[in-house]
Every structure is written in C-alpha cells, then in structure tokens.
Coordinates of C-alpha atoms and ligand atoms in Angstrom, one line a residue:
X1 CA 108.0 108.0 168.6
X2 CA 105.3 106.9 166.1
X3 CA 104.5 110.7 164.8
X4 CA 108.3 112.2 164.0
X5 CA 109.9 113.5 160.9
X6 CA 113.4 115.5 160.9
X7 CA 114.8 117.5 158.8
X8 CA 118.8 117.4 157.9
X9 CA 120.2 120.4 156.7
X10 CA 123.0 120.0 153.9
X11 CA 122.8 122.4 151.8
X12 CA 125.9 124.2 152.9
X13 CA 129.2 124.1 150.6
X14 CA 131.8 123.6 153.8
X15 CA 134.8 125.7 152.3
X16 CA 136.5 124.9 154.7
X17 CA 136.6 121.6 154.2
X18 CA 138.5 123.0 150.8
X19 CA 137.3 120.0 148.7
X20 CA 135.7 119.0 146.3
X21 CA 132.8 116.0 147.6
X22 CA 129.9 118.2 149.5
X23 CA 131.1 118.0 153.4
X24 CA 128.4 116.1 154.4
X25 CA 129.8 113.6 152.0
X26 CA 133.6 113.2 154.0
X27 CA 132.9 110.1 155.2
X28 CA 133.4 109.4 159.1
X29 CA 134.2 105.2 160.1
X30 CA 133.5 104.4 156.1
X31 CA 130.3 106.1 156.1
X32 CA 129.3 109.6 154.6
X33 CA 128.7 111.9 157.8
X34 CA 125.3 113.1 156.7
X35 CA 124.5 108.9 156.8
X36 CA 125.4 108.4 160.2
X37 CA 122.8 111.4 160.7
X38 CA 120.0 109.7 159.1
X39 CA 120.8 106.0 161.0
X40 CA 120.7 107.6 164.2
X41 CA 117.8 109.3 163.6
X42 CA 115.7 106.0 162.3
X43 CA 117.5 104.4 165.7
X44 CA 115.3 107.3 167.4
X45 CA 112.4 106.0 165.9
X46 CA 111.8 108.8 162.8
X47 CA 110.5 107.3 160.1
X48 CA 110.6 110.1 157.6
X49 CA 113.6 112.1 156.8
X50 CA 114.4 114.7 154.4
X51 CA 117.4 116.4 153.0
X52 CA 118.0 119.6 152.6
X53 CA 121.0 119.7 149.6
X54 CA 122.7 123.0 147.5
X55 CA 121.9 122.7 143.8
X56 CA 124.1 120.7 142.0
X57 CA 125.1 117.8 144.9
X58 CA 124.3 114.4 142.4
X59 CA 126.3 112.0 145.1
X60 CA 124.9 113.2 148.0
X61 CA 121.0 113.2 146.4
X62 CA 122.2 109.3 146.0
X63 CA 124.0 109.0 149.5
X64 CA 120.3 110.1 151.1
X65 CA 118.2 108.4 148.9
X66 CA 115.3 106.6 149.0
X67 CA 115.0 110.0 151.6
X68 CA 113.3 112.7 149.8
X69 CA 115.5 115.9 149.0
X70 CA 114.8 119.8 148.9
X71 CA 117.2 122.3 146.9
X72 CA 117.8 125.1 148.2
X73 CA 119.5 127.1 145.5
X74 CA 120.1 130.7 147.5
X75 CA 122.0 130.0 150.3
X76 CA 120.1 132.6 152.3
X77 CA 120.5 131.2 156.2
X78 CA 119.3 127.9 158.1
X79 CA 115.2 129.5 158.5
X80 CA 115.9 129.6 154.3
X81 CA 117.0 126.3 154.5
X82 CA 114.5 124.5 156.8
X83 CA 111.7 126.2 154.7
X84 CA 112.9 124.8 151.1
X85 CA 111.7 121.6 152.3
X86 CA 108.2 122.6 153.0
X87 CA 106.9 120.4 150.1
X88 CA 108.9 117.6 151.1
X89 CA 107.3 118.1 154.6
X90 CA 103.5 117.8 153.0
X91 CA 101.5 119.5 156.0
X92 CA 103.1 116.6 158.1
X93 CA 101.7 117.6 161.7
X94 CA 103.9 115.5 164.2
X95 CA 107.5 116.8 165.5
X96 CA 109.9 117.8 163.2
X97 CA 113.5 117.5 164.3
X98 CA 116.0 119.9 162.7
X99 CA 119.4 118.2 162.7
X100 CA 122.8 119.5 160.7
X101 CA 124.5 117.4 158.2
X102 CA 127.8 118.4 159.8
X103 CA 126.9 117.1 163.5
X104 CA 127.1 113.2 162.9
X105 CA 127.7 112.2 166.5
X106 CA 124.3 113.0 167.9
X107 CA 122.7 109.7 169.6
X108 CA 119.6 108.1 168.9
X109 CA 119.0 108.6 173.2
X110 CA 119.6 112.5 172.3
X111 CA 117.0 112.4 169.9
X112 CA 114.7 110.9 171.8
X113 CA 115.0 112.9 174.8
X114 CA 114.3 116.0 172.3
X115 CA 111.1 114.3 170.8
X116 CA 109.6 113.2 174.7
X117 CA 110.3 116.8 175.5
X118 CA 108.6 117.7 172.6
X119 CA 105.2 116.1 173.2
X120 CA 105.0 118.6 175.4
X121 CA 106.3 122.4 174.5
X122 CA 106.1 123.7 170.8
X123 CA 109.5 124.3 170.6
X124 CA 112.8 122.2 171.8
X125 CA 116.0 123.4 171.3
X126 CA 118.8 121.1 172.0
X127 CA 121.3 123.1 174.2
X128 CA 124.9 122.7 175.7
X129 CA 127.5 124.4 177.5
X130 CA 130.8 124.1 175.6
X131 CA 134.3 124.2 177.1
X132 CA 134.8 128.2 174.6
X133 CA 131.5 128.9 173.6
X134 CA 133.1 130.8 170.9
X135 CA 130.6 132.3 168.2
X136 CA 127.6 129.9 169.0
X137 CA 124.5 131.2 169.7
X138 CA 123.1 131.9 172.7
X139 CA 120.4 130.4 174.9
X140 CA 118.3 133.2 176.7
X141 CA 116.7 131.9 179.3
X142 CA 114.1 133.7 181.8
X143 CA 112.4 132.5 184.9
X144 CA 113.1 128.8 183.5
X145 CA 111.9 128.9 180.0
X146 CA 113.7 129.6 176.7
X147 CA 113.2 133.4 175.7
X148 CA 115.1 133.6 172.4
X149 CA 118.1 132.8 170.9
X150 CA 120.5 135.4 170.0
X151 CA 123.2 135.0 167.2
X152 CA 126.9 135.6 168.8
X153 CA 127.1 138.5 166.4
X154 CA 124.2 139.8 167.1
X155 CA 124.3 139.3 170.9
X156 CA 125.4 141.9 173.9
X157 CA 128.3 141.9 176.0
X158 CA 125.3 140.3 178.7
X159 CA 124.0 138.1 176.2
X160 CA 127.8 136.9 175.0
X161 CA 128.4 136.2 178.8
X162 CA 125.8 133.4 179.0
X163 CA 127.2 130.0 178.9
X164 CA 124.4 128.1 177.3
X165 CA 124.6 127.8 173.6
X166 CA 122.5 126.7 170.8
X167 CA 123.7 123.4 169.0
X168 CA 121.6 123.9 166.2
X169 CA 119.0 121.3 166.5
X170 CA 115.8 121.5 167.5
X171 CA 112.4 119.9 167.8
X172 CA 109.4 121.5 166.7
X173 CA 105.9 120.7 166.5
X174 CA 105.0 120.3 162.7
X175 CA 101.8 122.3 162.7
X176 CA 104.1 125.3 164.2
X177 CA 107.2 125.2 162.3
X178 CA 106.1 126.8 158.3
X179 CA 104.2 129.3 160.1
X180 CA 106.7 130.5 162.4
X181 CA 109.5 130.3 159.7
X182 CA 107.6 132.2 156.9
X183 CA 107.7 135.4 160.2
X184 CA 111.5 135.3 159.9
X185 CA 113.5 137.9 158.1
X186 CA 116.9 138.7 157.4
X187 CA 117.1 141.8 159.7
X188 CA 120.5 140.9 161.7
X189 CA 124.1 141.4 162.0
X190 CA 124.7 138.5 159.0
X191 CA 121.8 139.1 156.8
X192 CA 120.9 136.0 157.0
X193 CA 117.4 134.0 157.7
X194 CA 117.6 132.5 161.0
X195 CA 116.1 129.5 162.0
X196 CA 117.3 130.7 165.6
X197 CA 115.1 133.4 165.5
X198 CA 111.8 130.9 165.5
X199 CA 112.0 130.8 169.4
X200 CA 111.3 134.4 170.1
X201 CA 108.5 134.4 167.3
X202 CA 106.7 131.4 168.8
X203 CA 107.0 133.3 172.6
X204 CA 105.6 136.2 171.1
X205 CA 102.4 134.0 170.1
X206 CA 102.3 132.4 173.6
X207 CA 103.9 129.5 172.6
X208 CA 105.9 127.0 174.7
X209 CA 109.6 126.7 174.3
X210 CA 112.5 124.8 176.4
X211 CA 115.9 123.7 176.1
X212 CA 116.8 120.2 176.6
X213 CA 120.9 120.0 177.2
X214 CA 123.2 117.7 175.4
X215 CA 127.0 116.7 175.7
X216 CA 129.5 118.4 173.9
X217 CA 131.4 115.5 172.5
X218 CA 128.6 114.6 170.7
X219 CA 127.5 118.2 169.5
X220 CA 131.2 118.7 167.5
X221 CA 130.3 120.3 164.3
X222 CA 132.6 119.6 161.2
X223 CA 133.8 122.2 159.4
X224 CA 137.6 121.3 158.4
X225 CA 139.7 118.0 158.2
X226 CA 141.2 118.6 161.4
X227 CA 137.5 118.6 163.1
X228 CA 137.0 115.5 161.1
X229 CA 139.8 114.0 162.3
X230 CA 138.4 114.9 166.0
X231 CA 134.9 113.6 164.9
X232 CA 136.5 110.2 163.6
X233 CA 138.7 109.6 166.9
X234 CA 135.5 109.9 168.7
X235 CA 133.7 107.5 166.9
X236 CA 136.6 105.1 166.7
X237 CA 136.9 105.0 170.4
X238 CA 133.3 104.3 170.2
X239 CA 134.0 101.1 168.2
X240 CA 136.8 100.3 169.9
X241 CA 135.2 99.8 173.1
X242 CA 131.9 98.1 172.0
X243 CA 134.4 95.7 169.8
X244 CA 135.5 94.7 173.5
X245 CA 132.9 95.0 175.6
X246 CA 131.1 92.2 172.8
X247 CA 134.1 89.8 173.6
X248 CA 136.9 90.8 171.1
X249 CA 140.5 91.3 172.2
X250 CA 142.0 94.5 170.9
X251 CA 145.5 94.4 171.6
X252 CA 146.5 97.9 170.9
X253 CA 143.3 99.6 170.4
X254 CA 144.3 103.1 169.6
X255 CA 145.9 101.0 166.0
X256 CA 142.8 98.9 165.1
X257 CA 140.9 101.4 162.8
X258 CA 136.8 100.1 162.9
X259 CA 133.9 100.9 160.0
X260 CA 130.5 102.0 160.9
X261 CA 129.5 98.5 160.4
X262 CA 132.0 96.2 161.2
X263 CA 130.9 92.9 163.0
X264 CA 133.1 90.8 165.2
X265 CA 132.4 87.6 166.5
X266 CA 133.5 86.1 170.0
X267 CA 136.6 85.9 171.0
X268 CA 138.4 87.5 168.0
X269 CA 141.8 88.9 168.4
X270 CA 142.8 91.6 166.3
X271 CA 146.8 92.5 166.6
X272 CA 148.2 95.6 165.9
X273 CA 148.0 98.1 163.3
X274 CA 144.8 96.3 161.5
X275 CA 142.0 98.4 159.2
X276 CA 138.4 97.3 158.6
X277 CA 136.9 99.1 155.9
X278 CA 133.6 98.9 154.9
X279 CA 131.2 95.2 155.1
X280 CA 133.4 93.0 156.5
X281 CA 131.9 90.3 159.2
X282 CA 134.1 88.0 161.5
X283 CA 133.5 84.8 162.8
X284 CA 133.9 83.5 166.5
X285 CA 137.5 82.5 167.4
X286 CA 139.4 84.4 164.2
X287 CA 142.7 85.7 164.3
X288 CA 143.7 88.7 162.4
X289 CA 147.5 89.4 162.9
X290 CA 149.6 92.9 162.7
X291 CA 148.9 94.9 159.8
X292 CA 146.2 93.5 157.9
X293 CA 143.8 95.7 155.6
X294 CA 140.0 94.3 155.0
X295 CA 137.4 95.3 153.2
X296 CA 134.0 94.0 152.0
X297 CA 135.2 90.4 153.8
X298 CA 133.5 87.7 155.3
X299 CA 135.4 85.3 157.6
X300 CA 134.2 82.4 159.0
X301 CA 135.0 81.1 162.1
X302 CA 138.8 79.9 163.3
X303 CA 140.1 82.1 160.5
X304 CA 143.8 83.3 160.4
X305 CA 145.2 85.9 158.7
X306 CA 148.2 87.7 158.5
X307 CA 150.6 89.2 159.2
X308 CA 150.4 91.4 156.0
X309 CA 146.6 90.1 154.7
X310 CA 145.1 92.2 151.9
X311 CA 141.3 91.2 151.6
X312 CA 139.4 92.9 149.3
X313 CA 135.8 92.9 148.4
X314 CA 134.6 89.7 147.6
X315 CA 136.6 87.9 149.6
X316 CA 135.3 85.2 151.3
X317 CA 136.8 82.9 153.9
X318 CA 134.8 79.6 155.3
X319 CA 136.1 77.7 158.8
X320 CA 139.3 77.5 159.1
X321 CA 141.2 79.2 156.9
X322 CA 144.5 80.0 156.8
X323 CA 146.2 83.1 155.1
X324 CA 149.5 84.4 155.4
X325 CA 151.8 87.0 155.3
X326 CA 151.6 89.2 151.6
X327 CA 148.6 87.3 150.4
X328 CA 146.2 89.6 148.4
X329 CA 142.5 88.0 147.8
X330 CA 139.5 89.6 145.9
X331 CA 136.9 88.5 144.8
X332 CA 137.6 84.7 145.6
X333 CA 135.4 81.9 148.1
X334 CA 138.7 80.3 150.0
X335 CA 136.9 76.7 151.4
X336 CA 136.8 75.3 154.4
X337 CA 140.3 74.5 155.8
X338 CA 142.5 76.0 152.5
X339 CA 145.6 77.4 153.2
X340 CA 147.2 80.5 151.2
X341 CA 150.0 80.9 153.6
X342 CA 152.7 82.9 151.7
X343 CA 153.2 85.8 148.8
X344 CA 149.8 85.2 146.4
X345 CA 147.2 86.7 144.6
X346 CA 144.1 84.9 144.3
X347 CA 141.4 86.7 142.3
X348 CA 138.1 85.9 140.7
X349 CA 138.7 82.4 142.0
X350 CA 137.1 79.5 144.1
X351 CA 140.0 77.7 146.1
X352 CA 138.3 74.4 147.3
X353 CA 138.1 72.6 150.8
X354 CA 141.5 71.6 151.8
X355 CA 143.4 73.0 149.1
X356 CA 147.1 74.2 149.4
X357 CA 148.3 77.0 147.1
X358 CA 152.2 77.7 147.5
X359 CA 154.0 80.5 147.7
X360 CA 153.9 83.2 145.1
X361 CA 150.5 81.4 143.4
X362 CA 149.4 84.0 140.9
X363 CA 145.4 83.9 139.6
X364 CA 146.6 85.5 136.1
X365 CA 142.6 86.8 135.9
X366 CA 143.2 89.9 133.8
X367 CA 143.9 90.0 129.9
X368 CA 144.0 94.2 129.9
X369 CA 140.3 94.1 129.1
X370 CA 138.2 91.1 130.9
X371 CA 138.4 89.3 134.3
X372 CA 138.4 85.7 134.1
X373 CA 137.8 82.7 137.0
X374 CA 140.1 80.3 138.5
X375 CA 138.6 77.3 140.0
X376 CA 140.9 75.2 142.5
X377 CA 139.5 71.4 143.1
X378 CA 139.4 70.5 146.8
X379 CA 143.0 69.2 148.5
X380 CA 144.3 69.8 145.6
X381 CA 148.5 71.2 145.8
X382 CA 149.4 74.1 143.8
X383 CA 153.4 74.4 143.5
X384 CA 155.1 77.4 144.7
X385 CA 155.6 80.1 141.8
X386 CA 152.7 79.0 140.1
X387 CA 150.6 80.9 137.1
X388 CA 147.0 80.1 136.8
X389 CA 146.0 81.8 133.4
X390 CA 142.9 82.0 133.6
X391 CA 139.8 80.7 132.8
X392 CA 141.3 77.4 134.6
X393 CA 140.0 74.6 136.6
X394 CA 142.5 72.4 138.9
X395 CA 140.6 68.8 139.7
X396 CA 140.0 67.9 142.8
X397 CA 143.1 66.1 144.5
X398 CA 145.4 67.7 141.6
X399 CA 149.0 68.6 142.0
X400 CA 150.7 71.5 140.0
X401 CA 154.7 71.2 140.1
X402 CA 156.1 74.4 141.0
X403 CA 157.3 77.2 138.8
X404 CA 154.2 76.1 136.2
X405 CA 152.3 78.3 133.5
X406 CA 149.1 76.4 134.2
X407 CA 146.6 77.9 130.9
X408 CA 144.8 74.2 129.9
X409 CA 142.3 72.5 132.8
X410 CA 144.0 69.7 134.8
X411 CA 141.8 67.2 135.4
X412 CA 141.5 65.5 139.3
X413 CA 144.3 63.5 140.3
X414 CA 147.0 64.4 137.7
X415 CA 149.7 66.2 138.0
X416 CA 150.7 69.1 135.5
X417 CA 153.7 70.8 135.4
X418 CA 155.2 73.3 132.5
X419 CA 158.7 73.3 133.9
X420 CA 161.7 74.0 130.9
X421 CA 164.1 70.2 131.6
X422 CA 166.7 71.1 133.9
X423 CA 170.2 70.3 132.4
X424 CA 173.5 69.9 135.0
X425 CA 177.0 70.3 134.4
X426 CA 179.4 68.9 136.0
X427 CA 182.1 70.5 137.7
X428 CA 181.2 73.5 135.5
X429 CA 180.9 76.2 139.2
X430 CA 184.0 74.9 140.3
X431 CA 186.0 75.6 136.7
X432 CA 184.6 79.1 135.9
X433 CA 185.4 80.1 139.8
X434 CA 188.9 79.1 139.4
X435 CA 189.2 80.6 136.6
X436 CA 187.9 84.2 137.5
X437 CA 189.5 84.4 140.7
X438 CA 192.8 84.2 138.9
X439 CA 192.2 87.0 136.7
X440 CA 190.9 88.8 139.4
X441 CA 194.6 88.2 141.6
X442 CA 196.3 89.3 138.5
X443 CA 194.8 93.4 138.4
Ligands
UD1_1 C1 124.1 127.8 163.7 C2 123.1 128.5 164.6 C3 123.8 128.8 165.9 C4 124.4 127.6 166.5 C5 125.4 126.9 165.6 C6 125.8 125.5 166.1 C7 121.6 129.7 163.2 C8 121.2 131.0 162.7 N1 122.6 129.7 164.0 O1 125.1 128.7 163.3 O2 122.9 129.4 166.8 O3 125.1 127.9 167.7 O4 124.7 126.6 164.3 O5 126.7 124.9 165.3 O6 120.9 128.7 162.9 N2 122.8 125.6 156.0 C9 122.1 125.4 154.9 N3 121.7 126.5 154.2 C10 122.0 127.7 154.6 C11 122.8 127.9 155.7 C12 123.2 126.8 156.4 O7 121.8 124.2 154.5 O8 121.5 128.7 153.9 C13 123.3 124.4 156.8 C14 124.7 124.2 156.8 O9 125.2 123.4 155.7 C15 125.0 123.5 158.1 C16 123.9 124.1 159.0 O10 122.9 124.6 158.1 O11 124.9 122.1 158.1 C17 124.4 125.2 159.9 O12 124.8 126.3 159.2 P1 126.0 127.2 159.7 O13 126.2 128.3 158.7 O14 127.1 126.4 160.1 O15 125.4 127.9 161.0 P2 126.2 128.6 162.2 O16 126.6 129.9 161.8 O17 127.3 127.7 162.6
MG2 MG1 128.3 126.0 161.8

C-alpha cells in the first residue's frame, strides 16, 4: 500500500493499569505495546505514522519517535483524539488507518485486509464477534452495508442484541476523515466525541461504508495487568512456535520466555526455565541449559551455557564457547573456544581464544566510581579464586596460580601468583584433637 498513513491513539491515561509509565508504555515481549503497533503497521506497508499522546508523556514521545506526535490535552473522546493530529496529518489524501495504542496484537495481514478494502469504500471499520460482547460498540448493519455504530451505552435492547462489535480501528479515506470528524459532537450517553459516530455521518452524505471482520485473539485491548498478562501469553506462544517451526528445540516451551526480537539459529536447544530479554542473537548448534537469563547477547555458534548463565548486555560469545553454571558476564568478548565453566564474574573484559578462567575468577572492574577493563591473553590459565583488579592484562599463554590478587600486568608466558607462603605443622591436628576431646569427656 504505497498511499497509507495511520493514526495510533495514546493519549489515554489507562488507570487501570494503576501505574505510573503511560499504558501504552507496559511493555509486551520486551517491547513497549504501542511499538509493536507501529512495527506491525510499517510490516503493512504504512509509511507514515503518528501518535496521538496526553500532555505530559516525555518517554513515550521518545518510544514513538522519529514518528511525529499530537497532544491532545482535553481528553474529550477518540473523534477528539483522532482530530488533534490533523496537523500532523498535513491534508495527507490516501487511507488513514485508526489503530489503539492498547491493541498491540493486530497483524500486518489484518491491516492490510482493512487498507485493500479501503481502496474501495470511504469508510472500513474493522469488526469482530467476541465470545461477551460486553460494552463494545455495536455494528449496525442493513441490507449488507455498515449503517452506524452505536455506543453500548447508548445502544437499545435490539441494538445491544447484535453480536458484531466495533474493535476500534478503522480505515478511512484521508480526504473524508477531518471533514467528517469536525460533524461530530458530544451529544450521547458519555459526553464524549465519538469517533464511532463518523460512520453514520459519512452515510448521511452517501458515502460508502463496510466492515471487514477480524479475530478476537488479536483484537484484546489492555486495560489492566491481568489483560497484559493475557496479551503477553499470546505473543509468547507466538514466539514459541515460530522459534520451532525455524528449527529450534524448545523443550518445555510454556518455560522459555522469548523478546520481540529474539533470533535463533538452527538447531538450538533451549532447556527449561530460560529468559531472552531484549537483543540477544544465537548461533546454529548452541546449547542453552535450565535456567539461564540473557540479555543484549550475542552467541556464536556451538555455544554452551548453563545451567545458571547470567549474560548481560555486552556480552559476547564467539564459536565455541563454553560457560557454566553461576557465571555472570557483561560487557565482556569471551573468544573463540574460552571456557568460564564455574562461579565467575567477568566484566568489562576480553577473555582471549582458548583461554581458561577457573572457578570463582572475579574481574574486580569497579573502584565505587569508574569501570575499568580486564584483558585475558589467548590460552592463557587463570587459577581458581582469582582477583583481576583491574585495569589488567594477562599475556598470552600466562598462568595465574590460584587464590591470586592479580593488580600489575603479567606478561605472556609467566606465571604470577600472590599466594601468602603456606607454613605446616606437624602433628599439630592430631595434638589439639586429643586434647579437646578430653575436656569435652570430662563435662
Ligand atoms: C472504543 C469504541 C468502541 C469499541 C471499543 C473497542 C469509541 C467511541 N468507542 O470504546 O466502539 O467497541 O473502543 O475497544 O471509539 N483515547 C484517546 N483520547 C481520548 C479517548 C480515548 O487517546 O480522549 C484513546 C485511548 O487511550 C485508547 C483508545 O483511544 O487507546 C480507545 O479509548 P477507550 O476510552 O478505551 O474507548 P472505549 O470506550 O473502549
Ligand atoms: Mg477501551
């Protein structure tokens, strides 16, 4: 659809949510719900999108952005709100699509059905027949074409018994749309300016409206955490099964929590219980075992992590890497074929091809006011229990005996080691033993 716009209406303040982020903002798969609007839309081919906001919404203006923005400072209905981006809109003459900030699971393919259907009639609405129709508008419909749209608490017993609601969104032709919504007025049951009421207007002129109908899992509306909770198990099932239908082994799916944007490679297994935040890309034939958490992660392929793995952002891991259970890494390129198999925290760091870090390793990058790198040679052995007080550079092929304090450079091939002399004394265990278990017989 070369000639679309679509306009997402946000400004509302979603009480229900009780919170203090703009609901728009609760994010859905790791990605603000009103964003997942706006990707599906540019997936349906809509090149320009605006944003209809409350006054006073900073985060969200930047969650949109480089989309333009409208305020709409009264709160006055969703006609009020469609027409507060008027300016935005700039005369713009092709169809406009009308979407809610608070419906995130709309498809691009629903989209685009309501645009091709819009070629055609002045006015789409995008319709569905929900399990409890509750207080949703309804559809009037009269020898086959869309009469009006009545508000539930406007509507008759007759008009209530119609099982066709109104999802809210709608496609209308851009020429059409200011002029029908500046006929609107707040005359109804809510007081309210009704964007619903645009259909009846445009009949009135001889217009052409229809209704195109939709699915209900995709038309849930969020109004409260436990809708978003609803929303979110949808779209996770949605990842779920497109993680395995592109060759990735799941092995308890209804555990392995996705992001919008997580990529998997071929034959990846994930185990159980294992959460992909935002950014993180997999290689082919990686293994991520039970209860790892990733975020803003790249793994290259053969990886293997877990159980326990904590990567945070800036983690990257090249072929074959190997880490283990309570390992946390941030910030830190782990080369090709390094191991950091047990209890560590590498930060700010380069571990180098080969390497092998023991357990309980500590990147000491933090002084309580700056972040300083490690930098770990290639095959080179750090000792269990080590400190690496950072800045410090291990040489390539270095060893580092365990229980070190490592805070000068070791150059390649040496060995360092900051060990206090170990002193033995014999027969001293067996003496002292003796000794207190015959005070102990005496009480
Ligand atoms: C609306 C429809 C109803 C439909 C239902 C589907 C109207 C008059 N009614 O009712 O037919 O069945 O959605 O969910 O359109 N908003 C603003 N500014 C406002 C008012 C609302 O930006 O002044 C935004 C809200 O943030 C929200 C959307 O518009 O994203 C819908 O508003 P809401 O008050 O939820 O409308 P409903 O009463 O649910
Ligand atoms: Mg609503």
């Amino acid at each position: 659809m070369s000639n679309s716009a679509a306009i997402i209406l946000a400004a509302g303040l979603g009480t229900r949510m009780k919170s203090t982020l703009p609901k728009v903002m609760h994010p859905l798969a790791g990605r603000p719900m009103v964003n997942h609007v706006i990707a599906n839309l540019q997936q349906a081919g809509v090149k320009q999108i605006a944003c209809v906001i409350g006054p006073d919404m900073p985060a969200l203006e930047k969650a949109v952005a480089p989309h333009k923005t409208a305020v709409q400072v009264d709160r006055l209905g969703t006609g009020h709100a469609v027409l507060a981006a008027k300016d935005v809109m700039d005369g713009f003459d092709g169809s406009v699509l009308i979407a809610f900030g608070d419906t995130p699971m709309i498809s691009p393919e629903t989209f685009s059905r309501l645009l091709s259907a819009g070629t055609d009639a002045d006015v789409v609405v995008l319709g569905f027949r929900p399990h409890d129709p509750a207080a949703y508008g309804r559809l009037v419909v009269t020898e086959g074409k869309l009469k009006a749209i009545v508000e539930y608490k406007d509507a008759s017993d007759e008009e209530r018994a119609i099982n066709l609601c109104n999802s809210g969104v709608m496609c209308v032709r851009g020429s059409k749309l200011f002029p029908l919504l500046e006929k609107i007025n707040n005359d109804n049951a809510a007081g309210e300016y009704y964007l619903t009421d645009i259909v009846a207007i445009a009949r009135s002129q001889g217009l052409s409206c229809t209704v195109v109908e939709g699915n209900e899992d995709e038309l849930l509306g969020v109004n409260s955490r436990v809708e978003l909770a609803k929303a979110e198990q949808l779209v996770q099932d949605q990842l779920r099964e497109n993680a395995m239908i592109n060759g990735a082994t799941l092995m308890d799916p209804a555990s392995t929590h996705f992001s919008y944007d997580t990529q998997l490679g071929q034959d990846v297994v994930v185990e159980p219980n294992v959460f992909f935040g935002p950014r993180v890309t997999v290689g082919d034939n990686v293994h991520i075992k039970a209860f790892s958490h990733l975020e803003d992660t790249s793994l290259g392929k053969g990886v293997v992590i877990g159980p326990y793995a904590r990567l945070r952002p800036g983690a990257d891991l090249k072929d074959n890497v190997k880490v283990g259970n309570f390992v946390e890494i941030k910030k830190a390129v782990i080369e090709e074929g390094a191991k950091v198999n047990h209890l560590s925290y590498i930060g700010d760091a380069r571990v180098g091809p080969e390497a092998n870090i023991g357990a309980g390793t500590i990147t000491c990058n933090y002084d309580g006011f700056f972040k300083y790198q490690t930098d770990i040679g290639a095959g080179a052995f750090i000792g269990s229990n080590t400190a690496l007080v950072a800045p410090v550079k291990i040489g390539d092929n270095a060893n580092v005996g365990a229980g070190s304090t490592i805070s000068k450079d070791v150059e390649a091939g040496d060995l360092s080691l900051t060990r206090a002399p170990q002193k033995n004394f014999v027969g001293w265990a067996k003496k002292f033993r003796s000794s207190q278990a015959a005070k102990k017989a005496k009480k």
